[in-house]
XYZ file of C-alpha atoms in Angstrom:
315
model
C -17.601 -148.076 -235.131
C -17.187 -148.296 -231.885
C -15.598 -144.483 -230.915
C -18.893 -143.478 -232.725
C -21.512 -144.916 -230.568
C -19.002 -143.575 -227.714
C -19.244 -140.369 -229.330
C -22.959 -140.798 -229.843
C -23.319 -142.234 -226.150
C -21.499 -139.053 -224.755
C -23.292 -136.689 -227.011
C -26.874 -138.262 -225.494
C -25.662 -137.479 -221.771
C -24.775 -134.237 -222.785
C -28.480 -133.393 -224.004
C -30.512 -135.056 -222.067
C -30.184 -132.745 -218.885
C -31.326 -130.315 -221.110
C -34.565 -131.574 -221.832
C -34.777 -133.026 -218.007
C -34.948 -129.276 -217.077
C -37.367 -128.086 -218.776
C -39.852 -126.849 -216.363
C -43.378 -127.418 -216.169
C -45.306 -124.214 -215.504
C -48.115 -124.409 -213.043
C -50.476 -121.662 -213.336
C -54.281 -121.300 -211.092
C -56.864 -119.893 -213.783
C -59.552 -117.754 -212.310
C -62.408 -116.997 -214.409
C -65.863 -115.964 -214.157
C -68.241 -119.225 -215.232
C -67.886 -120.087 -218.619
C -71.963 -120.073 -218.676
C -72.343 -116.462 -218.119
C -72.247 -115.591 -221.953
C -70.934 -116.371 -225.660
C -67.902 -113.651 -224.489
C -67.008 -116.009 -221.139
C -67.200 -119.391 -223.361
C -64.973 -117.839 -225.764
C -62.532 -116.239 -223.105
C -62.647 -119.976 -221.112
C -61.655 -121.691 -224.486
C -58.962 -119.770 -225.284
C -57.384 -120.354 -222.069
C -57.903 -123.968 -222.345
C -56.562 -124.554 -225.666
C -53.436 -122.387 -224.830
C -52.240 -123.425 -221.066
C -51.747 -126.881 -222.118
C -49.632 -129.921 -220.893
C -48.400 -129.666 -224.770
C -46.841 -125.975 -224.742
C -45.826 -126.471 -221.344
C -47.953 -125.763 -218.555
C -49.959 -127.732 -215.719
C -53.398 -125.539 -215.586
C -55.939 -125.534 -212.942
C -59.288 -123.947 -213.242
C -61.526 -121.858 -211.106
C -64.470 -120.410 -212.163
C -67.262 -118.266 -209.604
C -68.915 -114.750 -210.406
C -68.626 -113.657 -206.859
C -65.290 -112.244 -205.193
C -65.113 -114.089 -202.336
C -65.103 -117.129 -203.666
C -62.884 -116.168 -206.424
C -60.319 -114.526 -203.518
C -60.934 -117.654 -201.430
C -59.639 -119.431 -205.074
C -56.491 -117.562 -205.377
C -55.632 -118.375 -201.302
C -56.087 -121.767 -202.322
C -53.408 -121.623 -205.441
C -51.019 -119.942 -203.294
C -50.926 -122.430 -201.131
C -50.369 -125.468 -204.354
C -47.997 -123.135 -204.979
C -48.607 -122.563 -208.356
C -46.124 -120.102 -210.632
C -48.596 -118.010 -212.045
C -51.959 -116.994 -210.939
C -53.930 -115.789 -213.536
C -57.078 -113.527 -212.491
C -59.981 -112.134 -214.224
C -61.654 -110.894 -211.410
C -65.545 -110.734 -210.797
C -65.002 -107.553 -209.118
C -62.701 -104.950 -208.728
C -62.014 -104.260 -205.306
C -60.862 -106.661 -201.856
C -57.743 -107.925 -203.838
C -54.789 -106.196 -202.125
C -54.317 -108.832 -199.254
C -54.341 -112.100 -201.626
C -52.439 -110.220 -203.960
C -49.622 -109.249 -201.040
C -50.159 -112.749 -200.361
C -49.076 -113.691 -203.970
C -45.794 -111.774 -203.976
C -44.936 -113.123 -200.658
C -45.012 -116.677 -201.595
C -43.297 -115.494 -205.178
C -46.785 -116.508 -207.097
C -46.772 -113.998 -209.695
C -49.989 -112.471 -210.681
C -51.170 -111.927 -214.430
C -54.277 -110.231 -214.671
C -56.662 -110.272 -218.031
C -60.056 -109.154 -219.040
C -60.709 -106.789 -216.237
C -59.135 -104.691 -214.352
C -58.721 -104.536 -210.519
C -58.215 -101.874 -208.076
C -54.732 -102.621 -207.157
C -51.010 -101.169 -207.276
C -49.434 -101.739 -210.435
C -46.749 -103.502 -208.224
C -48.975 -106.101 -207.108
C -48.989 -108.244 -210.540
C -46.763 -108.557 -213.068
C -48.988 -107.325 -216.295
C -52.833 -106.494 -217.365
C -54.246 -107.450 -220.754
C -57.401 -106.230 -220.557
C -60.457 -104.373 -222.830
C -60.656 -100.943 -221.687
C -64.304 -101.181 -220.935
C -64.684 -96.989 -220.181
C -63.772 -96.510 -223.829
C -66.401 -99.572 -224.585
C -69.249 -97.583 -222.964
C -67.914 -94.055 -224.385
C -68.162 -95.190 -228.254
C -71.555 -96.619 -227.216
C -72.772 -94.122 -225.980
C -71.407 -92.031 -228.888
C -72.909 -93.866 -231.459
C -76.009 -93.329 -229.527
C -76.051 -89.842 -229.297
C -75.129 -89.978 -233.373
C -78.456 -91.279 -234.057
C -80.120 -88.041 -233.320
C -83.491 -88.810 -231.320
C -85.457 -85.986 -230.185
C -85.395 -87.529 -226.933
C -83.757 -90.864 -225.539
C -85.748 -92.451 -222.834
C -83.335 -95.411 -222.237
C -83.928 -98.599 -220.483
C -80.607 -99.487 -218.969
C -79.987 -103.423 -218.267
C -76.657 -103.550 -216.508
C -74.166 -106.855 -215.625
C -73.513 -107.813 -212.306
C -72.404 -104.991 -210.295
C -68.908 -104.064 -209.435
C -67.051 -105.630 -212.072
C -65.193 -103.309 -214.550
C -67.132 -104.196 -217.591
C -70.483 -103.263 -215.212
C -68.288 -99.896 -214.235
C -66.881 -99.222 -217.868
C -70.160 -99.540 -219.837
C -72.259 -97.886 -216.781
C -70.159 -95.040 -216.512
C -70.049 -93.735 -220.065
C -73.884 -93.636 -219.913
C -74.501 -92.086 -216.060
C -72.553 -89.090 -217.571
C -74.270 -88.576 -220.873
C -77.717 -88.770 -218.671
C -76.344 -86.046 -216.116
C -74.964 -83.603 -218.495
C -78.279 -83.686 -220.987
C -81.458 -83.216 -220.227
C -83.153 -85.083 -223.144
C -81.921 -88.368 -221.814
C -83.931 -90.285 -219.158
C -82.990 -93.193 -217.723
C -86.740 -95.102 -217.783
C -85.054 -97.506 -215.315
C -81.470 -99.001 -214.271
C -81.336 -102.975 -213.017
C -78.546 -105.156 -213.158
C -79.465 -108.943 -214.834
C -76.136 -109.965 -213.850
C -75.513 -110.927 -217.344
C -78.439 -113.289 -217.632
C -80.870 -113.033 -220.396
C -84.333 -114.183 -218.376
C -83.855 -111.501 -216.136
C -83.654 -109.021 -218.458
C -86.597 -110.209 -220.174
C -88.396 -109.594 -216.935
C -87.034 -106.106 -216.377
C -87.913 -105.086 -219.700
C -91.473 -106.209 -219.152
C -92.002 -105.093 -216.265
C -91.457 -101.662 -217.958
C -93.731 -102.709 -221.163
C -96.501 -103.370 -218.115
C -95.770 -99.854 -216.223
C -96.377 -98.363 -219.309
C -93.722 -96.293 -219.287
C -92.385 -94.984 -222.881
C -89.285 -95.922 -223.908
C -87.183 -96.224 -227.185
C -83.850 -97.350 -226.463
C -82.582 -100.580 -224.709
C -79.403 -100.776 -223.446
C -78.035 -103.906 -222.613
C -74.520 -104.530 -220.983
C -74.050 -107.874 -222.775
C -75.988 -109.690 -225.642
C -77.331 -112.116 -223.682
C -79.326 -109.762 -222.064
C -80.034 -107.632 -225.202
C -81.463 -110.650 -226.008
C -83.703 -111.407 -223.062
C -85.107 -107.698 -223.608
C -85.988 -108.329 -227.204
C -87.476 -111.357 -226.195
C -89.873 -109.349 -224.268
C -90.117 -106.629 -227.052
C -91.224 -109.438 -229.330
C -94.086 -110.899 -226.829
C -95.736 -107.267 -226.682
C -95.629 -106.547 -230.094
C -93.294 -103.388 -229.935
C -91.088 -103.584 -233.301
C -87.139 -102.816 -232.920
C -83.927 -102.211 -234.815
C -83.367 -100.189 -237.902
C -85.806 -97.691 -238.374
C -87.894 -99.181 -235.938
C -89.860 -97.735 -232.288
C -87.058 -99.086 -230.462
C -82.764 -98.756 -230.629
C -81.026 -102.040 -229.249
C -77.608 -102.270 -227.840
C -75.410 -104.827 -226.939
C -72.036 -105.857 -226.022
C -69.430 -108.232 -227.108
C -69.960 -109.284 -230.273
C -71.511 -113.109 -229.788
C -71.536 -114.073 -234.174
C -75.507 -114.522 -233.363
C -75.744 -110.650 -232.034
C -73.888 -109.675 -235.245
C -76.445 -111.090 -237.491
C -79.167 -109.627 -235.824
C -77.600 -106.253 -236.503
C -77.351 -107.896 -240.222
C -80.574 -108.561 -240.078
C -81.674 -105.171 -238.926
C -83.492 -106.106 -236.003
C -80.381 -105.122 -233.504
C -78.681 -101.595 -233.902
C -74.973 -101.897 -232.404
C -72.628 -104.090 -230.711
C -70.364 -102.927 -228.726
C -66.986 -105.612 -229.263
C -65.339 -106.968 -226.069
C -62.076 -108.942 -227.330
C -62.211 -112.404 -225.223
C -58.493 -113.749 -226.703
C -56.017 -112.893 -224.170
C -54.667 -116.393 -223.713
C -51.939 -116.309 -226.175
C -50.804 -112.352 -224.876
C -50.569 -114.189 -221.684
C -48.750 -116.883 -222.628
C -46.160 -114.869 -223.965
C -45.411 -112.944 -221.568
C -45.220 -116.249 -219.046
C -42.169 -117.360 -221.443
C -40.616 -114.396 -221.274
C -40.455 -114.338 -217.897
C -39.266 -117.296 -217.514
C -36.490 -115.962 -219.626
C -35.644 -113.386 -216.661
C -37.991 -110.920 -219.462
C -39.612 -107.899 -217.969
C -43.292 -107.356 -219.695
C -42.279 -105.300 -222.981
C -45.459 -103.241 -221.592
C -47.551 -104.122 -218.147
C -51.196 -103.226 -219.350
C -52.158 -104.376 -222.819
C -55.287 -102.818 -224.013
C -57.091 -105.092 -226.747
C -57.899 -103.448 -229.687
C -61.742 -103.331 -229.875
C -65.043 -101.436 -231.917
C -68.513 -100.931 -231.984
C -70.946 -102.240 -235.090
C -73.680 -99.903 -236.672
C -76.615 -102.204 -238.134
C -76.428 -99.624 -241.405
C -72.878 -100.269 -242.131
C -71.964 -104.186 -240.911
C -71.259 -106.846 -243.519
C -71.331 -110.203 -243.589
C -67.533 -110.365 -243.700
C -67.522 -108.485 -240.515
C -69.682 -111.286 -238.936
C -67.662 -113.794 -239.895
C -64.185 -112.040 -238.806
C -65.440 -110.631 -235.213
C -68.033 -112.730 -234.400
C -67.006 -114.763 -230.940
């Protein structure tokens, strides 16, 4: 009995360095505020409910929609000298110092949701929606539906950021290169649904014609319908006036059920677990299998959604 609990005894030192070091990951979380939209409460969540103390990781969280402060975040993390700094970045450029910052302190740098204008070199991998392609099958669609003429009122997100650039883009060309499309006007709402409300009326009260709204996000899709609804001016399927939005909130998808939307564009807000993934394997001494992952996103036509297709992409 008593060479087994010896045994035992010497079979307990053995193991417990093991478990003594294993590491706890620190990683700095910079994300635009969860308040912006359905997409950003979703994308916030995810992180949350993956970087936890339970799979392994000490997480702090930063949240601003404006670069500076989000830069002045990162500076900050470098200097708790976190492991990872994980960046979805209000906008795309002024990032090359922090980043060179980053690699100098050995942070490494993990961007998702957007991208940024930086060398590849500067962060370790990008999983990200490809937001040109976002605005190009928007867009698309659009030009599928066959108007005689598209006099588009064009609600855009905050400026600078790549879903702003992605989504703006795909439209700016279509506008150039035909000359039955009209932009009626072009404002940003910065992703907020009152403002877009007022934009859109203050075109209603111009009396300018129009017959296609084209929102950057839902919220603000849904800020112009608002104001589509006060003056009386029907919308959706068959209707005077085409709305689009991105991201695919559940609520946005059953207005499309309902007819009274006619696409949303999808914007894929679960990157956590890509992320996390990739952390273990390079902890492992694992190069990324691939440094940018594109998520795998689609648009939704009012005519052809189901209620199964609410239920399955709906954020």
């Amino acid at each position: 009995m008593k060479k087994i609990l010896v045994l035992c005894a010497a079979i307990a030192m053995a193991v417990l360095p093991t478990f003594a070091a294993k590491k706890t990951i620190t990683v700095g979380i910079i994300n635009n505020d969860p308040n912006e939209s359905g997409y950003r409460t979703a994308n916030d969540r995810d992180m949350k409910n993956t970087f936890t103390k339970k799979n392994g990781y000490k997480a702090s969280f930063a949240y601003s929609l404006k670069n500076d402060e989000q830069i002045a975040a990162a500076r900050k993390f470098i200097q708790d000298e976190v492991d990872y700094l994980l960046i979805s970045a209000a906008g795309t450029s002024g990032w090359n110092s922090v980043l060179k910052d980053a690699q100098d302190a050995g942070v490494r740098v993990i961007l998702f949701d957007r991208t940024i204008d930086a060398d590849p070199s500067m962060y370790e991998a990008s999983i990200v929606s490809d937001m040109a392609e976002e605005g190009k099958t928007a867009v698309n669609w659009l030009a599928g539906q066959g108007l005689d003429e598209y006099n588009v009122v064009h609600i855009q997100g905050v400026m600078g950021s790549a879903a702003q650039i992605g989504r703006t883009g795909a439209l700016d060309e279509k506008v150039k290169a035909e000359s039955n499309w009209n932009l009626v006007t072009q404002q940003t709402a910065e992703w907020n649904a009152e403002t877009a409300q007022q934009i859109v009326q203050s075109v209603i009260d111009s009396g300018k014609k129009f017959n296609v709204i084209y929102a950057e996000n839902d919220d603000m899709a849904k800020g112009a319908v608002a104001a589509l609804d006060k003056a009386n001016i029907s919308h959706g399927v068959g209707k005077d006036v085409i709305v689009m939005g991105f991201d695919c909130n559940k609520w946005a998808l059953e207005e499309l059920l309902a007819k009274r939307w006619n696409y949303d564009g999808q914007c894929n807000p679960f990157q956590a677990s890509y992320i996390d993934a990739i952390i273990k394997d390079l902890e492992k001494g694992k190069a990324p299998a691939q440094k940018t992952v594109i998520m795998q996103e689609k648009g939704f036509d009012a005519k052809t959604i189901t209620k199964a297709d609410v239920n399955k992409y709906g954020i």
